[in-house]
MMTF fields as JSON, N, C-alpha, C and O atoms, coordinates in Angstrom:
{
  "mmtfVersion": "1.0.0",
  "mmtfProducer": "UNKNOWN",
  "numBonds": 679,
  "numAtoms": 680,
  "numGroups": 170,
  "numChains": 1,
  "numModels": 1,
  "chainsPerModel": [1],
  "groupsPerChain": [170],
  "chainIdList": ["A"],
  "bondAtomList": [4, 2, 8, 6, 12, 10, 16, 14, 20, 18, 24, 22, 28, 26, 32, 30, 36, 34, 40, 38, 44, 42, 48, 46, 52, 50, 56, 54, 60, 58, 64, 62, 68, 66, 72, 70, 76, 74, 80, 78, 84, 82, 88, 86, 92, 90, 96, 94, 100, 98, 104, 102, 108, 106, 112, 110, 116, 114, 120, 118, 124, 122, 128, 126, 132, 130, 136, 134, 140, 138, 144, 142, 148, 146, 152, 150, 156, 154, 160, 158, 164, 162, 168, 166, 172, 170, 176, 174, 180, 178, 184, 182, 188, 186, 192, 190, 196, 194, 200, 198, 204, 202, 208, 206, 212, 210, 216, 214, 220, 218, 224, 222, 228, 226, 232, 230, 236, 234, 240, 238, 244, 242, 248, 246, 252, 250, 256, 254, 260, 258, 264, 262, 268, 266, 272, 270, 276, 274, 280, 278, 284, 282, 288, 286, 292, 290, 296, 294, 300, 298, 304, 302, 308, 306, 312, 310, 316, 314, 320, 318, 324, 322, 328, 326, 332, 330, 336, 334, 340, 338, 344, 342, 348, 346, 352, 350, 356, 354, 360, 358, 364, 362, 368, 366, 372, 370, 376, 374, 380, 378, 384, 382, 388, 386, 392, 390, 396, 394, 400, 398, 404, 402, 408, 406, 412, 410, 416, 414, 420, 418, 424, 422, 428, 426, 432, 430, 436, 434, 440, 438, 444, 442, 448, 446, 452, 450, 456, 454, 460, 458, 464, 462, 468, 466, 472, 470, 476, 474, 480, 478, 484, 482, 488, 486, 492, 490, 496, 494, 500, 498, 504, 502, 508, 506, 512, 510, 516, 514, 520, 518, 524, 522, 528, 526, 532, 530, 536, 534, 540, 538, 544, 542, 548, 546, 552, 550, 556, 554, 560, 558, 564, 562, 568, 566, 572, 570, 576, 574, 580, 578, 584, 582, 588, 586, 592, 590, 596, 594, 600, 598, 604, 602, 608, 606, 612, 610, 616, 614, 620, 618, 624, 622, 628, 626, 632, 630, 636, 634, 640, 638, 644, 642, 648, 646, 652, 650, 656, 654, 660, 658, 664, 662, 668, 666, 672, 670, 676, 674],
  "bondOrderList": [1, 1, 1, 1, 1, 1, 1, 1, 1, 1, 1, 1, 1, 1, 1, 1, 1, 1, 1, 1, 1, 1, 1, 1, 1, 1, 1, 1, 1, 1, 1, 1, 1, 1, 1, 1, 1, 1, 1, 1, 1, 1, 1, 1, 1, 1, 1, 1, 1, 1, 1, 1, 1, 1, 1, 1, 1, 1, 1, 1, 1, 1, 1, 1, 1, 1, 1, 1, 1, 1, 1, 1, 1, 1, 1, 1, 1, 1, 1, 1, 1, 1, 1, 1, 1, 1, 1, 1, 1, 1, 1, 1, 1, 1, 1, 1, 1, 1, 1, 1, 1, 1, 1, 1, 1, 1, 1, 1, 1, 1, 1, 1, 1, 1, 1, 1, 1, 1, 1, 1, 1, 1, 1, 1, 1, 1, 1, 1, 1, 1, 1, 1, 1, 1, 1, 1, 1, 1, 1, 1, 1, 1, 1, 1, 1, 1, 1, 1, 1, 1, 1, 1, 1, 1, 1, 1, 1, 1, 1, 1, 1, 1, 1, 1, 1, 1, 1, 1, 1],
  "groupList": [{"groupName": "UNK", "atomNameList": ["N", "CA", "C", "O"], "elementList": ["N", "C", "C", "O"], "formalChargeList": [0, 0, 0, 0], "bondAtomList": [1, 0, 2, 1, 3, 2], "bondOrderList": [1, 1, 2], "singleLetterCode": "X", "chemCompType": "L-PEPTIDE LINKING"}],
  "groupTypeList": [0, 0, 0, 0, 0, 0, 0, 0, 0, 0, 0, 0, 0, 0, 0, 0, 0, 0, 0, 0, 0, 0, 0, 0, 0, 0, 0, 0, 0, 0, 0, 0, 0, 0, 0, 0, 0, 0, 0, 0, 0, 0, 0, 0, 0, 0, 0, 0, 0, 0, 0, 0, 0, 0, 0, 0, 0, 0, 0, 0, 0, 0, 0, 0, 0, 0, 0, 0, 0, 0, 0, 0, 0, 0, 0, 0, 0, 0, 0, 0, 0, 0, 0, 0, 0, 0, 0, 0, 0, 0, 0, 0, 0, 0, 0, 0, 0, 0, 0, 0, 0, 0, 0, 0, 0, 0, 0, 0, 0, 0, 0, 0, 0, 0, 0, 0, 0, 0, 0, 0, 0, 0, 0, 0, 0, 0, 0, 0, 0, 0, 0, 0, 0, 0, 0, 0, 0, 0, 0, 0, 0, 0, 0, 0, 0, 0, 0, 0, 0, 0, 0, 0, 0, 0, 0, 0, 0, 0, 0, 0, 0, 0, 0, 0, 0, 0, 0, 0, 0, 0],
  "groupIdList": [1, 2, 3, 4, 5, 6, 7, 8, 9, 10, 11, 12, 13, 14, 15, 16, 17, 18, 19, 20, 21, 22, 23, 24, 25, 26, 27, 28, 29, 30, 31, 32, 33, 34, 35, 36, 37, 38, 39, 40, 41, 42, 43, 44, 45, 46, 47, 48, 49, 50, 51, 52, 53, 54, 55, 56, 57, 58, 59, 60, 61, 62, 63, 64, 65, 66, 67, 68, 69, 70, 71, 72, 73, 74, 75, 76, 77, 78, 79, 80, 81, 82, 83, 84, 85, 86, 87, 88, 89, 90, 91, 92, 93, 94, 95, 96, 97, 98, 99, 100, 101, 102, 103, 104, 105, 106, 107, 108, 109, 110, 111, 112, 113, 114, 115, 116, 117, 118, 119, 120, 121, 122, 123, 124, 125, 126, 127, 128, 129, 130, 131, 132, 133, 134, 135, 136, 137, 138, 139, 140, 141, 142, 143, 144, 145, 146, 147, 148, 149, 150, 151, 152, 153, 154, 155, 156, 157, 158, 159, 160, 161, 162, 163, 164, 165, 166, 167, 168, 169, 170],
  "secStructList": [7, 7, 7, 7, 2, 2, 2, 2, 2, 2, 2, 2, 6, 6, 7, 1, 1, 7, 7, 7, 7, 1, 1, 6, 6, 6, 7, 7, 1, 7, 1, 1, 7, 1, 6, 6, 6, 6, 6, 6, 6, 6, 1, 1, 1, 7, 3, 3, 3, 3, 3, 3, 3, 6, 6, 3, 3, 3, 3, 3, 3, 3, 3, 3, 7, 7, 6, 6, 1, 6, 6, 2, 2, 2, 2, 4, 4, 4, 1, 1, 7, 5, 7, 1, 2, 2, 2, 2, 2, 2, 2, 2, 2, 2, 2, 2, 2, 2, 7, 7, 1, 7, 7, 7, 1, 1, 1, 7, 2, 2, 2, 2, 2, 2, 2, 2, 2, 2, 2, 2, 2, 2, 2, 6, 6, 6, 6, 6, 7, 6, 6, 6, 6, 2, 2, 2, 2, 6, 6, 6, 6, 6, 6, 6, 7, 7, 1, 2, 2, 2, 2, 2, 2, 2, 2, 2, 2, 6, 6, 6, 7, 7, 6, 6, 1, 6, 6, 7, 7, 7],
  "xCoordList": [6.786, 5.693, 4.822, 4.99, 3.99, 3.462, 2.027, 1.765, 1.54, -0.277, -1.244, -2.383, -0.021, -0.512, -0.479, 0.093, -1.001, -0.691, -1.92, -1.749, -3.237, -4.362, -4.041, -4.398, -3.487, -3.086, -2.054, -2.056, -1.323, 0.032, -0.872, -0.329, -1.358, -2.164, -2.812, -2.823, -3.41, -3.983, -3.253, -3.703, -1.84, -1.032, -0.43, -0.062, -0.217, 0.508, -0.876, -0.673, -1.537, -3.044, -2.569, -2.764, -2.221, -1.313, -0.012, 0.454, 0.922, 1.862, 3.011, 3.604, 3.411, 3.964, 5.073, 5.096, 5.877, 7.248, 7.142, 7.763, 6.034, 5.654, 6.255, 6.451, 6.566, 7.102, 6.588, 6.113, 6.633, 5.887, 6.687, 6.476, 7.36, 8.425, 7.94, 7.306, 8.457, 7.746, 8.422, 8.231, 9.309, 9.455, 11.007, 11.95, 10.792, 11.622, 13.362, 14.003, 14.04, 14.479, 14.848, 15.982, 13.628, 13.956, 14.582, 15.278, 14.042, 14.069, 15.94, 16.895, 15.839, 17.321, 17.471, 16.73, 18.245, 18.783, 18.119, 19.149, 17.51, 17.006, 15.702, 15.199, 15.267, 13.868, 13.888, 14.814, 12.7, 13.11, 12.388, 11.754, 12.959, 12.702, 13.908, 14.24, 14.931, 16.482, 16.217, 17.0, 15.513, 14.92, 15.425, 16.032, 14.995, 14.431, 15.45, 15.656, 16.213, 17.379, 19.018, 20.02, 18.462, 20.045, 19.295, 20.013, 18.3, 17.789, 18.589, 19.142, 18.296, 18.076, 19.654, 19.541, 20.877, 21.945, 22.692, 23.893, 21.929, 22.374, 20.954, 21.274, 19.874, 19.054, 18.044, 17.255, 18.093, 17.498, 18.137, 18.65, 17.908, 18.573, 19.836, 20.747, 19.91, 21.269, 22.802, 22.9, 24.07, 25.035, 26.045, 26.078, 26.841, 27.955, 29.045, 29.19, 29.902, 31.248, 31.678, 31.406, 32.241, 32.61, 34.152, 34.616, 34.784, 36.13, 36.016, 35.333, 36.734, 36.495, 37.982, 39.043, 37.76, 39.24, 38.822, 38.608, 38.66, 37.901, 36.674, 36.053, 36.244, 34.522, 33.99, 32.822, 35.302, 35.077, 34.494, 35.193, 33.822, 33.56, 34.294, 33.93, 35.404, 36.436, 35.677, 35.086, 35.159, 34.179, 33.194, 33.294, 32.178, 30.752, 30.08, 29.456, 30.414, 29.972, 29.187, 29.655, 27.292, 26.595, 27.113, 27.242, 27.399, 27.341, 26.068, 26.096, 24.905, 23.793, 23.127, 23.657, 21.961, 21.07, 20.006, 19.674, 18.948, 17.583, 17.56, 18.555, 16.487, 16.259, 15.965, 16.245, 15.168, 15.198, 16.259, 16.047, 17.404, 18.173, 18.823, 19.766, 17.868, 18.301, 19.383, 20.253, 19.294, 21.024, 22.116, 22.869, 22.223, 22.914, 23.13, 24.302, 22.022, 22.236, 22.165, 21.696, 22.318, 22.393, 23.633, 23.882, 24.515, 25.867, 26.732, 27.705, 26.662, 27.16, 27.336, 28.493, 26.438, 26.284, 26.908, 27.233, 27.386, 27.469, 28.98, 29.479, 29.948, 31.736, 32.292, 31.796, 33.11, 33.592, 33.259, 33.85, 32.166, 30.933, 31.549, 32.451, 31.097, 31.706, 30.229, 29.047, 30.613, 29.469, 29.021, 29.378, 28.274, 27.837, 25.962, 25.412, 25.181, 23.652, 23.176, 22.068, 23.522, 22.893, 23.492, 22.776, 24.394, 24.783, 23.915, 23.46, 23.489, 22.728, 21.43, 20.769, 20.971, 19.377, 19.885, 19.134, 20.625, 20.709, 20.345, 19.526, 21.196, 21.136, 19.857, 19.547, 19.15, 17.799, 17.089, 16.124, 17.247, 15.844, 16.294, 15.344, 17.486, 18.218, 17.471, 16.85, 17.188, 16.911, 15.282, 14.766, 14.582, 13.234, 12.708, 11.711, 13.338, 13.245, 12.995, 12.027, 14.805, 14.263, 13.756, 13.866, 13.05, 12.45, 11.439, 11.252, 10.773, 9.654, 8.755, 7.67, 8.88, 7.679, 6.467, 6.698, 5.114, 3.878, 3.87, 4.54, 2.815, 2.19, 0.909, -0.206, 1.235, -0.184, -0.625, 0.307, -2.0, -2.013, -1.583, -1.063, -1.929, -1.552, -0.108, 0.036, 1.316, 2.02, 3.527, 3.218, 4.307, 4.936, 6.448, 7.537, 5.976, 6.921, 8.725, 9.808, 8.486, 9.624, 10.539, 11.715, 9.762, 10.181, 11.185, 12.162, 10.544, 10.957, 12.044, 12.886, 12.191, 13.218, 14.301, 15.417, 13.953, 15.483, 16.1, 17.198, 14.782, 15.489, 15.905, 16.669, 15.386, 16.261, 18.031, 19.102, 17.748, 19.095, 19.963, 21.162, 19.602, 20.618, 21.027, 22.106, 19.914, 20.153, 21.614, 22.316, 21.722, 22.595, 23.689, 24.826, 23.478, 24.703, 25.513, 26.743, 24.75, 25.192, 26.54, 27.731, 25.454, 26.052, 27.258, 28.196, 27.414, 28.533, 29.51, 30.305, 29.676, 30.395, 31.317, 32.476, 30.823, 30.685, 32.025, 32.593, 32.444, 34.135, 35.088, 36.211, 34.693, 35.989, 35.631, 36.647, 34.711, 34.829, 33.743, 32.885, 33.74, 32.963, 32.593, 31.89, 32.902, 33.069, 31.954, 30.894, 32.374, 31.217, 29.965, 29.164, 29.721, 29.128, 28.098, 26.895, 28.406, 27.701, 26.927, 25.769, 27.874, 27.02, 25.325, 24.353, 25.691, 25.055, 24.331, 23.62, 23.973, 22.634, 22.398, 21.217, 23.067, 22.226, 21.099, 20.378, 21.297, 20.736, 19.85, 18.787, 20.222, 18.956, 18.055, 17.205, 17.956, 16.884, 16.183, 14.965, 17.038, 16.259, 15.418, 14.293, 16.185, 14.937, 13.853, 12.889, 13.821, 12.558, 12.04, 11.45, 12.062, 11.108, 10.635, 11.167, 9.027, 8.345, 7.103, 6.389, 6.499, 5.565, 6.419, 7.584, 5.786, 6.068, 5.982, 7.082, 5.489, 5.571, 6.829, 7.27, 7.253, 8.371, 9.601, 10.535, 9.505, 10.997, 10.941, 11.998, 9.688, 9.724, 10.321, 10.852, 10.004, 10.238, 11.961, 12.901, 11.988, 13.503, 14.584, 15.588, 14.109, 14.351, 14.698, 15.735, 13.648, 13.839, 14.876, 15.963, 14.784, 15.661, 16.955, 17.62, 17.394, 19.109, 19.529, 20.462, 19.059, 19.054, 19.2, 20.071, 17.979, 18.283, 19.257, 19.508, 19.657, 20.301, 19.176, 18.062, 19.444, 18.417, 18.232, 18.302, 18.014, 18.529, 17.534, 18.112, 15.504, 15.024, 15.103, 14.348, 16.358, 16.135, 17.012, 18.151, 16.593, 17.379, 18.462, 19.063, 18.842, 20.671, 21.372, 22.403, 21.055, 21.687, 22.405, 21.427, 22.988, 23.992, 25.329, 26.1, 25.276, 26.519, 27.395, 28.55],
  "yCoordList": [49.622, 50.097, 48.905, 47.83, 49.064, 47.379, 48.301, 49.428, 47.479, 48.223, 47.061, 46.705, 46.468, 45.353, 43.963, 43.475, 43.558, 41.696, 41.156, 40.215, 42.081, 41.383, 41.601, 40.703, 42.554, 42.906, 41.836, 41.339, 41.551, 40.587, 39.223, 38.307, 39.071, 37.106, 37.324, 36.423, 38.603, 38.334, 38.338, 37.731, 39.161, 38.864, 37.713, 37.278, 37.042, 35.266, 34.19, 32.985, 34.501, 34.112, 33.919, 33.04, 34.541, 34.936, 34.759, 34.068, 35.132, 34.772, 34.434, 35.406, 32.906, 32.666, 33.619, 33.893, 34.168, 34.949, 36.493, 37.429, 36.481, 38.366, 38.72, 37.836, 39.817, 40.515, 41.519, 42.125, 41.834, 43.61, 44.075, 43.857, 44.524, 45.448, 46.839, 47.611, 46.998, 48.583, 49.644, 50.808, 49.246, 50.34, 49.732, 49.175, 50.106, 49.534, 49.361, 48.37, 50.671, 50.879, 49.926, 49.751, 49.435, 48.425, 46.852, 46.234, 46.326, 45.138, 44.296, 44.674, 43.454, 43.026, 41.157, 40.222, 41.135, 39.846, 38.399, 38.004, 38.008, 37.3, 36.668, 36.084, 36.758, 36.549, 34.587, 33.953, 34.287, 32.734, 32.468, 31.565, 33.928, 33.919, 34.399, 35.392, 33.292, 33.706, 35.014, 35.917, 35.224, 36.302, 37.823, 38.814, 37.585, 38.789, 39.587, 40.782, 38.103, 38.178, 38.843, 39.414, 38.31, 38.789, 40.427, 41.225, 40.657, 41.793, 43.12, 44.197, 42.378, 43.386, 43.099, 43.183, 42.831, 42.331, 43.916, 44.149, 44.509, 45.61, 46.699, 47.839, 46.624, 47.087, 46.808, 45.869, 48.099, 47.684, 48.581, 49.7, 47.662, 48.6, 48.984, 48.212, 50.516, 50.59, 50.176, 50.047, 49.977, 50.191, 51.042, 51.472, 51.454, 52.605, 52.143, 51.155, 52.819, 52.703, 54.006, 55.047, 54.112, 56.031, 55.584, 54.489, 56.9, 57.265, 58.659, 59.669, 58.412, 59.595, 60.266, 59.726, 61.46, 62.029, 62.925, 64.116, 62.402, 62.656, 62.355, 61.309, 63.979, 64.016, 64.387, 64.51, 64.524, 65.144, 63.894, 62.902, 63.723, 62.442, 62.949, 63.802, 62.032, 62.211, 61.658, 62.46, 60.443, 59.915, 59.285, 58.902, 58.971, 58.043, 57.556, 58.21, 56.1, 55.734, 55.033, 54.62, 54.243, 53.219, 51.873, 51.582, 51.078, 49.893, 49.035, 48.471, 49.279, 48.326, 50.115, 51.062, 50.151, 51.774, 51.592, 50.43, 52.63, 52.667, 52.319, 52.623, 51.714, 51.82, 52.965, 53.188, 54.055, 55.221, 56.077, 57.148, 55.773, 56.829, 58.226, 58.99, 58.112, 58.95, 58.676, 59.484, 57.433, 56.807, 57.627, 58.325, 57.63, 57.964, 59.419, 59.788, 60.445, 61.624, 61.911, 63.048, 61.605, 61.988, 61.954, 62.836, 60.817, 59.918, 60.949, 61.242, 61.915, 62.714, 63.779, 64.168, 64.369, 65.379, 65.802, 66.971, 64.07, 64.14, 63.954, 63.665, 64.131, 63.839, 65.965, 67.062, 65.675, 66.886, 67.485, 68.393, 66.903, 67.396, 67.073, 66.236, 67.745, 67.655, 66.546, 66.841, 65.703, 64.776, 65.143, 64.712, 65.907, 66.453, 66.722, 66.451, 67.396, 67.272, 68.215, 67.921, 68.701, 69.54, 68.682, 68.873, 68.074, 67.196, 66.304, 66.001, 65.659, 64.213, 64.506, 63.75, 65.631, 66.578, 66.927, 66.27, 67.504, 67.284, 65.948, 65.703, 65.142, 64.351, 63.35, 62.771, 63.283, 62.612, 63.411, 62.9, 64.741, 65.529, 64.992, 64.592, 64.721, 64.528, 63.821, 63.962, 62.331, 61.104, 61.319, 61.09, 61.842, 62.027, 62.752, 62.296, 63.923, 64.237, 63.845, 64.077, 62.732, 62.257, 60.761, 59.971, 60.767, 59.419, 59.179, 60.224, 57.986, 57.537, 57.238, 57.453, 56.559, 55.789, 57.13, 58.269, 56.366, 57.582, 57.592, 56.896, 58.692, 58.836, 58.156, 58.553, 57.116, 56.192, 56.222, 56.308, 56.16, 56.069, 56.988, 58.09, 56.265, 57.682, 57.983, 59.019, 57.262, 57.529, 57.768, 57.297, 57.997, 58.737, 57.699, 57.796, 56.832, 56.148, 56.979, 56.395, 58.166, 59.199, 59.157, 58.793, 59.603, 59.589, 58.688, 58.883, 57.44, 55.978, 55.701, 55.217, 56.071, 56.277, 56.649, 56.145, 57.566, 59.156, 57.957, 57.406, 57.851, 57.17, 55.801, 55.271, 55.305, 53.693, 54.214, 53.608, 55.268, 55.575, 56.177, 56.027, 56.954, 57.374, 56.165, 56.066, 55.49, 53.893, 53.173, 52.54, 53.497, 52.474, 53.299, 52.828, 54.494, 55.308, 55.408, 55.413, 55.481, 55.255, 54.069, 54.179, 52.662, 51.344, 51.338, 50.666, 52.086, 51.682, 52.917, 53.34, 53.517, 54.591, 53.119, 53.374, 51.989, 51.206, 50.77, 50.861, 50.189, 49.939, 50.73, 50.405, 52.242, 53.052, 54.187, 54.736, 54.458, 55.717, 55.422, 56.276, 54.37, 53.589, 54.887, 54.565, 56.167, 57.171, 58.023, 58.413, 58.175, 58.851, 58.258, 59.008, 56.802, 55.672, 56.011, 56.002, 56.238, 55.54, 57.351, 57.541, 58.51, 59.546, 59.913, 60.596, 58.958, 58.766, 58.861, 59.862, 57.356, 56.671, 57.08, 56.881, 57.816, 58.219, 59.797, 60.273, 60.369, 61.353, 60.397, 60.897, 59.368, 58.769, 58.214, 57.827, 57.996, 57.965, 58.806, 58.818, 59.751, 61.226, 61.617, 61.931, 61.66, 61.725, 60.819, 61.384, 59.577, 58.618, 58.287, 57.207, 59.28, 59.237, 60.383, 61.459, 60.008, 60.931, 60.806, 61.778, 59.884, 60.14, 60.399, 60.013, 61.06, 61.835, 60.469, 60.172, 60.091, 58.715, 57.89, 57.517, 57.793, 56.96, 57.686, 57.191, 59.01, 59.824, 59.655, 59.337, 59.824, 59.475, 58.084, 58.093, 56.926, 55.295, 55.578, 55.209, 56.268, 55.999, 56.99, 56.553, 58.005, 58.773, 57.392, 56.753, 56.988, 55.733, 54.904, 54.817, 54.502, 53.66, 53.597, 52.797, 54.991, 55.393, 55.925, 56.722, 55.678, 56.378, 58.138, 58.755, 58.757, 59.665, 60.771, 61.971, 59.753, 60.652, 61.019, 60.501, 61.733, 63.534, 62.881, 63.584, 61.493, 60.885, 61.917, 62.419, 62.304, 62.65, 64.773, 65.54, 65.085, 66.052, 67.13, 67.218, 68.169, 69.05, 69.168, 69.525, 68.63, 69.472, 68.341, 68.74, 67.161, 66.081, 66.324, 66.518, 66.444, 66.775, 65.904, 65.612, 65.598, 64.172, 64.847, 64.422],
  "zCoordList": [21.966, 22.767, 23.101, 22.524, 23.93, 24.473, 24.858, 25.277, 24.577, 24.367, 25.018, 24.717, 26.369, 27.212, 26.781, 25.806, 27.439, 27.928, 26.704, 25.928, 26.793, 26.063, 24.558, 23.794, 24.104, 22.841, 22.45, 21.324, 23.24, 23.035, 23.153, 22.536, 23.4, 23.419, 22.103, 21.265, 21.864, 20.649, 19.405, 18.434, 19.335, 18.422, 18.414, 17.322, 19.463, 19.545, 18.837, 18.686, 18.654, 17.94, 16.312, 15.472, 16.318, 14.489, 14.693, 13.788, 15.618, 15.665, 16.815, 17.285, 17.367, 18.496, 18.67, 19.87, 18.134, 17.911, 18.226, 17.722, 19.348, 19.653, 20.854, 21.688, 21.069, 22.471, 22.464, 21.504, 23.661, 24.049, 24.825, 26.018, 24.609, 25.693, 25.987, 25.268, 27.409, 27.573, 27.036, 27.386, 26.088, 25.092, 24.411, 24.973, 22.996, 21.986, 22.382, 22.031, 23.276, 24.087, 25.625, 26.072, 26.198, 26.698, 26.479, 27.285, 24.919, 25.095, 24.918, 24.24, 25.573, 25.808, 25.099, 25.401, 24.467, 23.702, 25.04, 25.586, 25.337, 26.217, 26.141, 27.101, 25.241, 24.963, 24.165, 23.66, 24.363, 23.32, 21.627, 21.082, 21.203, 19.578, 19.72, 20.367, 18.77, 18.173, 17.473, 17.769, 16.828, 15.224, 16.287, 15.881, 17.51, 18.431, 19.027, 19.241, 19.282, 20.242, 19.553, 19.984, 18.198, 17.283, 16.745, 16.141, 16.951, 16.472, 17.755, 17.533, 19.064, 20.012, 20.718, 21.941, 20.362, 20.182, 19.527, 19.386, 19.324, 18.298, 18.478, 18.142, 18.808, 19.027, 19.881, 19.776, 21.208, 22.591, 23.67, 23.643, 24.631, 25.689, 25.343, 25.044, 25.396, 25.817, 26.548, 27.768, 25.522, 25.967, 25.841, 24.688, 26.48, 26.185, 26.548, 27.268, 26.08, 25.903, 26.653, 26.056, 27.743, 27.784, 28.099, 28.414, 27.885, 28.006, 29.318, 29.151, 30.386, 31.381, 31.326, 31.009, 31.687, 31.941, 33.318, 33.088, 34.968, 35.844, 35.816, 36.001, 35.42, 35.535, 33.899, 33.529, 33.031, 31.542, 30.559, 30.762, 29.924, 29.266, 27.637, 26.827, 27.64, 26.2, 25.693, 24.97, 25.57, 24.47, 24.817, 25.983, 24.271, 24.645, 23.314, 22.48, 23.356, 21.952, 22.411, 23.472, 22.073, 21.78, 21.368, 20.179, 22.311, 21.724, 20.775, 19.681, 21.874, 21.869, 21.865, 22.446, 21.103, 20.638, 20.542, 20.307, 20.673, 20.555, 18.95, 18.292, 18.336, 16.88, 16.267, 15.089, 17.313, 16.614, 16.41, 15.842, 16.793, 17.036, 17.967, 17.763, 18.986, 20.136, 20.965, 21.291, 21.316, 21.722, 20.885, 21.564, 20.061, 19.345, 19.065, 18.988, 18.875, 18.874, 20.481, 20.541, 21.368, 22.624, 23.431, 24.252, 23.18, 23.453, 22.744, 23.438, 20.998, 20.669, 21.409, 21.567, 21.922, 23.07, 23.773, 23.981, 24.656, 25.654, 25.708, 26.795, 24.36, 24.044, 24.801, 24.542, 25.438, 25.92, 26.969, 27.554, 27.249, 28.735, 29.91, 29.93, 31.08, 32.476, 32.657, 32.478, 32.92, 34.066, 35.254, 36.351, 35.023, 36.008, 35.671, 34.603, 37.087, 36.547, 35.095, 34.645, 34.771, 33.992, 32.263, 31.28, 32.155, 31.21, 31.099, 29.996, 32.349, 32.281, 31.939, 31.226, 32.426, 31.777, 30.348, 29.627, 29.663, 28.521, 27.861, 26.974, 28.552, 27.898, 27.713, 26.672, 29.047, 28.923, 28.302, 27.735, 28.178, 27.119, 26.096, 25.422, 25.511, 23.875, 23.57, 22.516, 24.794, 24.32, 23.956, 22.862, 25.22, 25.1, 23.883, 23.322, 23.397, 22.326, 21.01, 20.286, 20.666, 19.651, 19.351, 18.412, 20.817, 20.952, 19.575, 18.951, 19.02, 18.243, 18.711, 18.172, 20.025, 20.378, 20.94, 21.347, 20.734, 20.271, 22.058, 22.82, 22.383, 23.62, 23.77, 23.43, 24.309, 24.472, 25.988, 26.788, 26.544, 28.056, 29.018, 28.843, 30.301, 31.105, 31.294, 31.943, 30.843, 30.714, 29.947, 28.852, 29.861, 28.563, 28.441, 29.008, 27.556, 27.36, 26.644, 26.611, 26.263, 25.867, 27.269, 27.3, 28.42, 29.683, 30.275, 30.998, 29.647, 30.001, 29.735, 30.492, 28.235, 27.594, 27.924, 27.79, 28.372, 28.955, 30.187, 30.264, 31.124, 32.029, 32.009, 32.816, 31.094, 31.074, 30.168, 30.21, 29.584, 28.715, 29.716, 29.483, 30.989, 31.812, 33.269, 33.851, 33.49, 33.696, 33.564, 34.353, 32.436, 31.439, 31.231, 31.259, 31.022, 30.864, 32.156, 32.205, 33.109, 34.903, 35.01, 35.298, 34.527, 34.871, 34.086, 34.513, 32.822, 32.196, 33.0, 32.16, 34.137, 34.841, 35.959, 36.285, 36.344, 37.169, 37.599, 38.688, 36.276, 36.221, 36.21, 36.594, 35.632, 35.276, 36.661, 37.089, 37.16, 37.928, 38.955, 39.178, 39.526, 41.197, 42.16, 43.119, 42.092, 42.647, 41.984, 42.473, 40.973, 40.126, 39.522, 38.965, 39.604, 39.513, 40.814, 40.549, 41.866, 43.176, 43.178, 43.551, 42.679, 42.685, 41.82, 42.145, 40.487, 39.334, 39.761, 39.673, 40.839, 41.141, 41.937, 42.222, 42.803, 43.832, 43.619, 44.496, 42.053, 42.195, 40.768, 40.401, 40.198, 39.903, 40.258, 39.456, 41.62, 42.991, 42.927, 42.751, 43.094, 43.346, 42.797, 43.187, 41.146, 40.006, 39.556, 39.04, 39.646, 39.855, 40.67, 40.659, 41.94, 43.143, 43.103, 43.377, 42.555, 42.057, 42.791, 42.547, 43.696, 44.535, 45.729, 45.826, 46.608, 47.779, 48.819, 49.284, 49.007, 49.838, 50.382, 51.469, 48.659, 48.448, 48.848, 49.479, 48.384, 49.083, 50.415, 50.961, 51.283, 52.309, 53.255, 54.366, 52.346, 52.628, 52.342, 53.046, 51.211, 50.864, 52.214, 52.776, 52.358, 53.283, 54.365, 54.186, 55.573, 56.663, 55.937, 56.508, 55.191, 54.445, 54.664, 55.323, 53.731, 54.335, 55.205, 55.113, 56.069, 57.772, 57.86, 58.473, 56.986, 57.199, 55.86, 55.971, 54.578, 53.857, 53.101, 53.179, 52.53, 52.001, 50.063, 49.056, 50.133, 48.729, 47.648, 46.685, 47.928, 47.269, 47.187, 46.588, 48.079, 47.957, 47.301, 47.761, 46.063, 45.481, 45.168, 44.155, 46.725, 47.151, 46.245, 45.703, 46.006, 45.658, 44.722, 43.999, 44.253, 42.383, 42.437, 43.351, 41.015, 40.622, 40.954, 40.916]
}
């Protein structure tokens, strides 16, 4: 959880070796504390492993997992499931659910969560099913265009495809 930029200068005050990631969940092996990097190597953003049989997901294991554990009880879930929308809402409530990180501010880092975990669950679709990959994201548009504006911009954008609206499903 990251409780901002001023909180983080004041912990580098005590100690050079701090990060603030916007959520425990986010942070990725890249940082310039080794300590951080072999930590989040194994804990951080999500990776997956899936096995497809079409649209059926035979298996979905965590490579790289949240520290709390929702990666993990969520990826279980999601072994036997049709990939399709109502799986992937499972599966981001799973995550949001048994997220840790607290509710700080005006917004809900649990949220963040779900969606950086279906993010990632998307990208790892990339190599094995480019088809079902390009559907992913396109209804993960959908779902993180959440001011009305932007569906609109995104709308001009794709000349016209319907990216922020309803009908959309993986």
């Amino acid at each position: 959880m990251n409780l901002g930029q001023g909180f983080i200068a004041q912990a580098k005050e005590y100690n050079l070796a701090v990060v603030g990631p916007e959520t425990m969940c986010s942070i990725l092996p890249n940082t310039e504390f080794w300590q951080i990097n072999e930590y989040a190597k194994v804990f951080g953003r999500p990776v997956f492993h899936v096995i497809l049989d079409g649209e059926k997901v035979i298996w979905c294991q965590p490579i790289r997992r949240s520290p709390c554990g929702s990666t993990d009880a969520a990826s279980r879930k999601l072994n036997g499931q049709v990939f399709n929308q109502e799986a992937m809402n499972r599966f981001a409530l799973s995550v949001c659910h048994n997220c840790r990180d607290p509710r700080f501010g005006k917004t809900c880092d649990k949220e963040k969560a779900g969606i950086i975990h279906l993010e990632e669950l998307f990208s790892s679709l990339k190599g094995i099913s480019p088809i079902l990959w390009e559907k992913s994201e396109q209804a993960l548009k959908r779902v993180t265009c959440t001011v009305a504006y932007e569906c609109e911009e995104e709308k001009k954008v794709s000349q016209g495809s319907n990216l922020c609206s309803p009908e959309v499903k993986i």
